[in-house]
Amino acid sequence: MSDPKKLFIKTYGCQMNVYDSERMAEALGPSGYVTTDAPEDADMILLNTCHIREKAAEKVYSELGRLKRLKDANPALKIGVAGCVAQAEGEEIMRRQPLVDLVVGPQSYHRLPALEARTREGSKALDTEFPQEDKFDHLPARPAPARGPTAFLTVQEGCDKFCAFCVVPYTRGAEVSRPAARLMAEARDLVARGVREITLLGQNVNAYHGEGPDGADWSLARLIREMADIDGLARIRFTTSHPNDMDDDLIAAHGDCDKLMPYLHLPVQSGSDRILKAMNRKHTAESYVRLVERIRAARPDLLLSGDFIVGFPGETEADFRDTLALVEAVGYGQAYSFKYSARPGTPAAERAELPEDEKSDRLARLQALLNRQARAAQDAMVGRELRVLFEKPGRLEGQLVGKSEYLHAVHVPGGEVRIGDIARVRIVNSEAHSLSGALV
Ligand code: SAH
Ligand code: SF4
Ligand code: F3S
């Protein structure tokens, strides 16, 4: 038997790319590949890319530039670009960087083995179609190696919302929900392999409506409730949600489904109705605040996370202050905030941009507020008893690190727990990026 070929995958962007990278590695298994952590040993390097902001997309070209050295040292090395930059820029990538052998869009991963074979014959290979078939159906069944305690599971892909700034509807295509029976089987398989917490993924995960095994349409709430019946599965999370798709049953599930964790990522982007309208978000600041109140009524200790964009075209100082006011009113435990970045092909890219220094100034002011809130939420955990799912060893001898219900990193000095256990921890200290505590 010949030695296995080595595959190195570098993943950028959102969790969906993390999930896709795992599945690409599995798809290339039958072609004789095993994964490696060392790019210099690789026979194939795949960059799984993100197109969401200009900086994210530019990273790909600088990384490709750096890979030239490896390709010079090993001319047999194949270099591929996958993910959202592949989808958005296609052949342009090969024109800009001739060392690229393969370009594959996010909906075509099941065709990777055939594309890889073409590169072995010395041709370039490109596939950025949106095929009719489901890429997940055609990937080989997951092999059975043991896994760590947490896993991502993509349940829904694509987006029909067309926010004016966003490339996702173009790079990932229309919204598609995977059939519930397949997701239940995949969840059971993950649990059999040691997974205790599953995060359900979708660009609009709460818009999930998949075909159930009973023929009925399953909502995300239904899927969560059914998964909660899987023995051995201890925790369920989901991300990312759109405010307009939070239905009553999903709100109720936050109150009555024990395995659903009290953490919700619910992006709002702006607190100004004028800007929300220009962004095509189809909700107001007020309706978002009311929605959060309803979810917190179901689950008072919910830790809320969000996404914000500052400096959207036309945003005035008054609009920006509305965003600060919304953040003050809602209170976030965690958040991501970005300077608006014009993306080719999106409606907002046609509009005049704000000066860079104005965007930077607003981002700094917003982040100061969000960081204060995040720190306060983390500090408020001191003295509480939390349940921690231990995920890995810490930096110090014997130390273990895990996540609380609220997704804060928690470390303990060690003791009678192992990775994969959920244990009670009394929180004693809040540090820069984590909590520390003692086993109860
Ligand atoms: N589907 C998710 C978002 C996916 S993109 C949702 O609707 O919430 C993740 C985040 O990137 C967005 O929430 C937004 O805050 C940010 N983002 C998207 N496009 C952007 C752009 N052109 N410039 C700056 N930030 C952007
Ligand atoms: Fe992008 Fe809006 Fe769709 Fe989210 S809902 S992926 S921000 S278009
Ligand atoms: Fe980026 Fe594509 Fe995810 S653009 S954020 S990798 S869907």
Coordinates of C-alpha atoms and ligand atoms in Angstrom, one line a residue:
M1 CA 0.0 0.0 0.0
S2 CA 1.3 3.5 -0.8
D3 CA 1.7 6.0 2.0
P4 CA -1.3 8.2 2.6
K5 CA -1.1 11.6 1.1
K6 CA -1.3 14.5 3.5
L7 CA -3.9 17.2 3.5
F8 CA -3.5 20.6 5.3
I9 CA -6.6 22.7 5.6
K10 CA -6.6 26.3 6.8
T11 CA -10.0 27.6 7.8
Y12 CA -11.1 31.2 7.8
G13 CA -14.5 32.8 8.6
C14 CA -17.5 31.4 10.4
Q15 CA -18.3 28.1 12.1
M16 CA -19.9 26.8 9.0
N17 CA -16.5 26.8 7.4
V18 CA -15.1 24.9 10.4
Y19 CA -17.8 22.2 9.8
D20 CA -17.2 22.2 6.1
S21 CA -13.4 21.8 6.6
E22 CA -14.1 18.6 8.6
R23 CA -16.4 17.3 5.9
M24 CA -13.9 18.1 3.1
A25 CA -11.2 16.2 5.0
E26 CA -13.6 13.2 5.2
A27 CA -14.6 13.5 1.5
L28 CA -10.9 13.3 0.5
G29 CA -10.3 10.2 2.8
P30 CA -11.2 7.7 0.0
S31 CA -8.7 9.5 -2.3
G32 CA -6.0 8.5 0.1
Y33 CA -5.6 11.7 2.2
V34 CA -5.1 12.0 5.9
T35 CA -5.0 15.4 7.6
T36 CA -1.8 17.0 8.9
D37 CA -1.1 20.1 11.1
A38 CA 2.1 20.9 9.2
P39 CA 1.7 22.7 5.8
E40 CA 5.3 21.9 4.9
D41 CA 4.5 18.1 4.9
A42 CA 1.4 18.5 2.9
D43 CA 0.6 17.0 -0.6
M44 CA -2.4 19.3 -0.8
I45 CA -3.2 22.6 0.9
L46 CA -6.7 23.8 1.0
L47 CA -7.6 27.3 2.1
N48 CA -11.3 27.4 3.2
T49 CA -12.0 31.1 2.8
C50 CA -14.3 33.9 3.9
H51 CA -15.5 36.8 1.8
I52 CA -17.5 38.7 4.4
R53 CA -15.3 41.8 4.6
E54 CA -12.5 43.1 2.4
K55 CA -9.8 42.2 4.9
A56 CA -11.0 38.6 5.1
A57 CA -10.9 38.2 1.4
E58 CA -7.5 39.9 1.0
K59 CA -6.0 37.4 3.6
V60 CA -6.4 34.7 1.0
Y61 CA -4.1 36.3 -1.5
S62 CA -1.4 37.1 1.1
E63 CA -1.6 33.5 2.3
L64 CA -1.3 32.2 -1.3
G65 CA 1.8 34.4 -1.7
R66 CA 3.4 32.8 1.3
L67 CA 2.6 29.3 0.0
K68 CA 4.8 29.9 -3.1
R69 CA 7.8 28.9 -1.1
L70 CA 6.3 25.5 -0.3
K71 CA 5.3 25.0 -3.9
D72 CA 8.8 25.8 -5.1
A73 CA 10.2 23.3 -2.7
N74 CA 7.7 20.7 -3.7
P75 CA 6.3 21.1 -7.2
A76 CA 3.9 18.2 -6.7
L77 CA 2.1 20.1 -4.0
K78 CA -1.5 20.9 -5.0
I79 CA -3.0 24.2 -3.7
G80 CA -6.8 24.6 -3.6
V81 CA -9.1 27.5 -2.6
A82 CA -12.5 26.6 -1.2
G83 CA -15.2 28.6 0.6
C84 CA -16.8 31.9 0.0
V85 CA -13.9 33.6 -1.8
A86 CA -13.8 30.7 -4.2
Q87 CA -17.5 31.1 -4.8
A88 CA -17.3 34.9 -5.3
E89 CA -14.2 35.2 -7.4
G90 CA -13.9 31.8 -9.1
E91 CA -11.5 31.7 -12.0
E92 CA -10.2 35.2 -11.1
I93 CA -8.3 33.5 -8.3
M94 CA -6.3 31.3 -10.7
R95 CA -5.6 34.4 -12.9
R96 CA -4.4 36.4 -9.9
Q97 CA -2.4 33.6 -8.4
P98 CA -1.3 30.9 -11.0
L99 CA 0.0 28.6 -8.3
V100 CA -3.6 27.7 -7.5
D101 CA -4.6 24.2 -8.9
L102 CA -8.1 23.9 -7.7
V103 CA -11.0 26.2 -6.9
V104 CA -14.2 24.8 -5.3
G105 CA -17.3 26.6 -4.1
P106 CA -19.0 25.8 -0.8
Q107 CA -21.8 23.9 -2.5
S108 CA -19.6 21.5 -4.4
Y109 CA -17.5 19.8 -1.8
H110 CA -18.8 16.4 -2.7
R111 CA -17.1 16.8 -6.0
L112 CA -13.7 17.3 -4.4
P113 CA -12.4 13.8 -5.1
A114 CA -13.0 14.2 -8.8
L115 CA -11.5 17.7 -8.8
E116 CA -8.4 16.4 -6.9
A117 CA -8.0 13.6 -9.5
R118 CA -7.9 16.2 -12.3
T119 CA -5.2 18.1 -10.5
R120 CA -3.1 14.9 -10.2
E121 CA -3.4 14.6 -14.0
G122 CA -1.8 18.0 -14.3
S123 CA -5.0 20.1 -15.1
K124 CA -6.5 22.9 -13.2
A125 CA -9.9 22.2 -11.7
L126 CA -12.8 24.6 -10.9
D127 CA -16.3 24.0 -9.7
T128 CA -18.4 26.9 -8.3
E129 CA -21.8 25.6 -9.3
F130 CA -24.9 25.4 -7.1
P131 CA -25.8 21.9 -8.0
Q132 CA -29.3 20.5 -7.5
E133 CA -28.1 17.7 -5.3
D134 CA -27.3 18.2 -1.6
K135 CA -23.5 18.3 -1.0
F136 CA -24.0 16.6 2.4
D137 CA -25.9 13.6 0.8
H138 CA -22.9 12.8 -1.4
L139 CA -20.2 13.0 1.2
P140 CA -19.2 9.7 2.5
A141 CA -20.7 8.7 5.9
R142 CA -18.6 10.0 8.7
P143 CA -16.0 7.5 9.8
A144 CA -16.1 6.5 13.4
P145 CA -13.1 7.9 15.2
A146 CA -13.7 9.3 18.7
R147 CA -14.3 13.1 18.9
G148 CA -13.9 15.8 21.4
P149 CA -16.9 16.8 23.6
T150 CA -18.2 19.6 21.3
A151 CA -19.2 19.6 17.7
F152 CA -20.8 21.8 15.0
L153 CA -23.7 20.4 12.9
T154 CA -24.8 22.4 9.8
V155 CA -28.6 22.2 9.6
Q156 CA -29.4 25.0 7.2
E157 CA -27.3 26.9 4.7
G158 CA -27.6 29.9 2.5
C159 CA -29.7 33.0 3.0
D160 CA -32.7 34.6 1.4
K161 CA -32.6 37.9 3.4
F162 CA -30.3 40.0 1.3
C163 CA -29.2 42.5 3.8
A164 CA -27.8 45.3 1.7
F165 CA -24.2 44.9 2.9
C166 CA -23.9 41.2 2.9
V167 CA -22.3 38.7 0.4
V168 CA -23.7 35.5 2.0
P169 CA -26.8 35.2 -0.2
Y170 CA -24.4 35.3 -3.2
T171 CA -21.6 33.0 -1.9
R172 CA -23.8 30.5 -0.1
G173 CA -26.9 30.7 -2.3
A174 CA -30.6 30.3 -1.4
E175 CA -31.7 29.0 2.0
V176 CA -31.8 25.2 2.1
S177 CA -32.7 23.1 5.2
R178 CA -31.3 19.6 5.5
P179 CA -33.9 16.8 6.2
A180 CA -34.4 16.3 9.9
A181 CA -33.9 12.5 9.8
R182 CA -30.4 13.0 8.5
L183 CA -29.6 15.5 11.2
M184 CA -31.0 13.3 13.9
A185 CA -28.8 10.4 12.6
E186 CA -25.8 12.7 12.4
A187 CA -26.4 13.9 15.9
R188 CA -26.7 10.3 17.3
D189 CA -23.5 9.4 15.5
L190 CA -21.7 12.3 17.0
V191 CA -22.9 11.4 20.5
A192 CA -21.9 7.8 20.0
R193 CA -18.4 9.1 19.2
G194 CA -18.1 11.1 22.5
V195 CA -19.8 14.4 21.6
R196 CA -21.8 16.0 24.5
E197 CA -22.6 19.4 23.1
I198 CA -23.9 20.1 19.6
T199 CA -24.1 23.6 18.1
L200 CA -26.6 23.7 15.3
L201 CA -25.4 25.9 12.5
G202 CA -27.0 28.0 9.8
Q203 CA -26.5 31.4 8.3
N204 CA -30.1 31.8 9.4
V205 CA -30.4 28.9 11.6
N206 CA -33.8 29.8 13.1
A207 CA -35.3 29.9 9.7
Y208 CA -34.8 26.1 9.6
H209 CA -37.7 24.3 8.2
G210 CA -36.7 20.8 7.2
E211 CA -38.7 17.8 6.2
G212 CA -39.3 15.6 9.3
P213 CA -39.3 11.8 9.3
D214 CA -43.0 12.0 9.7
G215 CA -43.4 14.1 6.5
A216 CA -44.3 17.2 8.5
D217 CA -42.3 20.4 8.4
W218 CA -40.0 20.6 11.4
S219 CA -39.0 24.0 12.8
L220 CA -35.8 24.6 14.6
A221 CA -37.6 24.4 17.9
R222 CA -39.0 21.0 17.0
L223 CA -35.5 19.8 15.9
I224 CA -34.0 21.0 19.2
R225 CA -36.7 19.3 21.2
E226 CA -36.2 16.0 19.3
M227 CA -32.5 16.2 19.7
A228 CA -32.9 16.9 23.4
D229 CA -34.3 13.3 23.7
I230 CA -31.0 11.8 22.5
D231 CA -29.4 10.0 25.5
G232 CA -25.9 11.2 26.2
L233 CA -26.3 14.6 24.5
A234 CA -26.1 17.1 27.3
R235 CA -26.2 20.5 25.6
I236 CA -27.6 22.1 22.5
R237 CA -26.8 25.5 21.1
F238 CA -27.6 27.2 17.8
T239 CA -26.2 30.1 15.7
T240 CA -26.7 32.5 13.9
S241 CA -30.3 33.7 14.3
H242 CA -32.2 36.5 12.6
P243 CA -34.6 38.5 14.8
N244 CA -37.4 38.0 12.3
D245 CA -37.3 34.2 12.6
M246 CA -37.5 33.9 16.4
D247 CA -40.9 32.1 16.5
D248 CA -42.9 31.5 19.7
D249 CA -42.0 27.9 20.0
L250 CA -38.3 28.7 19.8
I251 CA -38.7 31.4 22.5
A252 CA -40.6 28.9 24.7
A253 CA -37.8 26.3 24.2
H254 CA -35.4 28.7 25.9
G255 CA -37.6 28.4 29.0
D256 CA -38.6 24.7 29.0
C257 CA -35.9 22.7 27.2
D258 CA -33.2 22.0 29.8
K259 CA -30.6 21.0 27.3
L260 CA -30.9 24.3 25.3
M261 CA -28.2 26.5 26.8
P262 CA -29.0 30.1 28.1
Y263 CA -27.0 31.8 25.4
L264 CA -28.3 33.4 22.3
H265 CA -26.5 35.2 19.4
L266 CA -29.0 37.6 17.9
P267 CA -27.4 40.2 15.7
V268 CA -29.1 43.5 15.3
Q269 CA -26.4 45.4 13.3
S270 CA -27.7 48.9 14.1
G271 CA -30.0 50.8 16.6
S272 CA -31.1 53.3 14.1
D273 CA -34.4 52.6 12.2
R274 CA -33.2 54.7 9.3
I275 CA -30.1 52.6 8.9
L276 CA -31.9 49.3 9.6
K277 CA -34.2 50.2 6.7
A278 CA -31.3 51.1 4.4
M279 CA -29.7 47.8 5.5
N280 CA -32.9 46.0 4.4
R281 CA -33.1 44.3 7.9
K282 CA -36.9 44.4 7.9
H283 CA -37.2 45.1 11.6
T284 CA -36.9 48.1 13.8
A285 CA -34.8 48.8 16.9
E286 CA -38.0 48.8 19.0
S287 CA -39.2 45.5 17.7
Y288 CA -35.8 44.0 18.5
V289 CA -35.8 45.3 22.0
R290 CA -39.4 43.9 22.5
L291 CA -38.2 40.5 21.1
V292 CA -35.3 40.4 23.6
E293 CA -37.7 41.1 26.4
R294 CA -39.9 38.2 25.4
I295 CA -37.0 35.8 25.2
R296 CA -35.7 37.0 28.6
A297 CA -39.2 36.5 30.0
A298 CA -38.8 32.8 29.0
R299 CA -35.3 32.6 30.2
P300 CA -34.3 35.4 32.6
D301 CA -30.6 34.5 32.9
L302 CA -30.1 34.4 29.1
L303 CA -26.7 35.8 28.0
L304 CA -27.2 37.7 24.8
S305 CA -24.6 38.2 22.1
G306 CA -24.9 40.3 19.0
D307 CA -23.2 41.6 15.8
F308 CA -22.9 45.3 14.9
I309 CA -21.8 47.3 11.9
V310 CA -20.7 50.9 12.3
G311 CA -20.3 53.4 9.4
F312 CA -22.8 51.9 7.1
P313 CA -23.3 54.4 4.1
G314 CA -25.3 57.4 5.3
E315 CA -24.9 56.7 9.0
T316 CA -24.9 60.0 10.9
E317 CA -23.6 60.7 14.4
A318 CA -27.3 60.6 15.6
D319 CA -27.8 57.2 14.0
F320 CA -24.7 55.9 15.7
R321 CA -25.9 57.2 19.0
D322 CA -29.1 55.2 18.5
T323 CA -26.9 52.1 18.3
L324 CA -25.1 53.0 21.5
A325 CA -28.5 53.6 23.1
L326 CA -29.8 50.2 22.0
V327 CA -26.7 48.5 23.4
E328 CA -27.3 50.3 26.7
A329 CA -30.9 49.3 26.7
V330 CA -30.4 45.7 25.8
G331 CA -27.2 44.8 27.6
Y332 CA -24.9 42.2 25.9
G333 CA -22.8 39.6 27.5
Q334 CA -20.7 39.3 24.4
A335 CA -20.6 40.8 20.9
Y336 CA -18.9 41.2 17.6
S337 CA -18.6 44.7 16.0
F338 CA -17.2 45.6 12.6
K339 CA -16.5 48.6 10.5
Y340 CA -18.7 48.5 7.4
S341 CA -16.8 47.1 4.4
A342 CA -18.2 47.6 0.9
R343 CA -18.5 44.2 -0.8
P344 CA -18.6 44.0 -4.6
G345 CA -22.0 43.1 -6.0
T346 CA -24.0 44.1 -2.9
P347 CA -26.5 47.0 -3.1
A348 CA -24.8 49.0 -0.4
A349 CA -21.6 49.0 -2.3
E350 CA -23.2 51.5 -4.8
R351 CA -23.4 54.1 -2.0
A352 CA -20.9 56.7 -0.9
E353 CA -18.7 55.5 2.0
L354 CA -18.0 57.3 5.2
P355 CA -14.4 58.4 5.9
E356 CA -12.3 55.7 7.4
D357 CA -11.4 57.7 10.5
E358 CA -15.0 58.3 11.3
K359 CA -15.7 54.6 11.1
S360 CA -12.7 53.8 13.3
D361 CA -13.8 56.4 15.9
R362 CA -17.3 54.9 16.1
L363 CA -16.0 51.4 16.3
A364 CA -13.7 52.3 19.2
R365 CA -16.6 54.0 21.0
L366 CA -19.0 51.1 20.5
Q367 CA -16.4 48.5 21.4
A368 CA -15.5 50.3 24.7
L369 CA -19.2 50.0 25.6
L370 CA -19.6 46.4 24.5
N371 CA -16.4 45.4 26.3
R372 CA -17.6 47.0 29.5
Q373 CA -20.8 45.1 29.3
A374 CA -19.1 41.8 28.5
R375 CA -16.7 42.3 31.4
A376 CA -19.5 43.1 33.8
A377 CA -21.4 40.0 32.6
Q378 CA -18.4 37.8 33.2
D379 CA -17.5 39.4 36.5
A380 CA -21.1 38.8 37.7
M381 CA -20.4 35.0 37.5
V382 CA -18.0 35.3 40.5
G383 CA -19.5 33.5 43.5
R384 CA -21.9 31.5 41.4
E385 CA -22.0 27.8 40.9
L386 CA -21.9 27.0 37.2
R387 CA -21.9 23.7 35.3
V388 CA -18.8 23.4 33.1
L389 CA -18.3 21.0 30.2
F390 CA -14.6 20.3 30.2
E391 CA -13.0 20.4 26.7
K392 CA -9.2 20.4 27.0
P393 CA -6.2 20.6 29.3
G394 CA -5.2 24.1 30.4
R395 CA -1.8 25.7 30.2
L396 CA -0.8 24.7 33.7
E397 CA -0.1 21.1 34.8
G398 CA -3.3 19.3 35.8
Q399 CA -5.5 22.2 34.8
L400 CA -8.6 21.7 32.8
V401 CA -10.6 24.2 30.7
G402 CA -14.2 24.1 29.7
K403 CA -17.2 26.2 29.0
S404 CA -20.0 27.2 31.2
E405 CA -23.7 27.3 30.2
Y406 CA -23.1 30.9 29.2
L407 CA -20.1 30.0 27.0
H408 CA -17.5 31.6 29.2
A409 CA -14.2 29.8 29.3
V410 CA -13.7 28.4 32.8
H411 CA -10.6 26.7 34.2
V412 CA -10.1 24.6 37.3
P413 CA -6.8 23.4 38.8
G414 CA -7.8 19.8 38.2
G415 CA -9.2 17.0 40.4
E416 CA -11.8 14.3 39.9
V417 CA -12.9 15.3 36.4
R418 CA -12.0 14.3 32.9
I419 CA -12.4 15.9 29.5
G420 CA -16.0 15.4 28.4
D421 CA -17.4 15.6 32.0
I422 CA -19.9 18.2 33.1
A423 CA -19.2 19.3 36.6
R424 CA -20.3 21.9 39.1
V425 CA -17.7 24.7 39.6
R426 CA -17.8 27.5 42.1
I427 CA -16.4 30.6 40.3
V428 CA -13.8 32.4 42.3
N429 CA -12.2 34.8 39.9
S430 CA -12.8 36.7 36.6
E431 CA -9.7 37.2 34.5
A432 CA -9.1 38.9 31.2
H433 CA -10.6 36.2 28.9
S434 CA -11.8 33.5 31.3
L435 CA -13.2 32.6 34.7
S436 CA -11.5 30.3 37.2
G437 CA -13.0 28.3 39.9
A438 CA -13.0 25.2 42.0
L439 CA -14.9 21.9 41.6
V440 CA -17.8 21.6 44.0
Ligands
SAH1 N1 -26.3 35.4 9.1 C1 -25.8 36.2 10.1 C2 -24.5 37.0 9.7 C3 -23.5 36.4 9.0 S1 -22.1 37.5 8.7 C4 -26.8 37.2 10.5 O1 -27.6 37.6 9.7 O2 -26.7 37.6 11.6 C5 -21.6 37.9 10.3 C6 -21.6 39.3 10.6 O3 -20.6 40.0 9.8 C7 -22.9 40.0 10.4 O4 -23.8 39.9 11.4 C8 -22.4 41.5 10.2 O5 -22.4 42.1 11.5 C9 -21.0 41.3 9.7 N2 -20.9 41.7 8.3 C10 -21.6 41.2 7.2 N3 -21.3 41.8 6.1 C11 -20.5 42.9 6.4 C12 -19.9 44.0 5.7 N4 -20.1 44.1 4.4 N5 -19.1 44.9 6.4 C13 -19.0 44.7 7.8 N6 -19.5 43.7 8.5 C14 -20.3 42.8 7.8
SF4_2 FE1 -26.1 38.3 5.5 FE2 -28.4 39.4 6.3 FE3 -28.4 36.9 5.4 FE4 -27.3 37.4 7.7 S1 -29.4 37.6 7.3 S2 -26.4 36.1 6.1 S3 -26.4 39.4 7.4 S4 -27.9 38.7 4.2
F3S3 FE1 -17.4 34.2 5.6 FE2 -18.8 32.7 4.0 FE3 -19.0 32.3 6.6 S1 -18.4 34.8 3.7 S2 -18.7 34.4 7.4 S3 -17.2 32.0 5.4 S4 -20.6 32.1 5.1

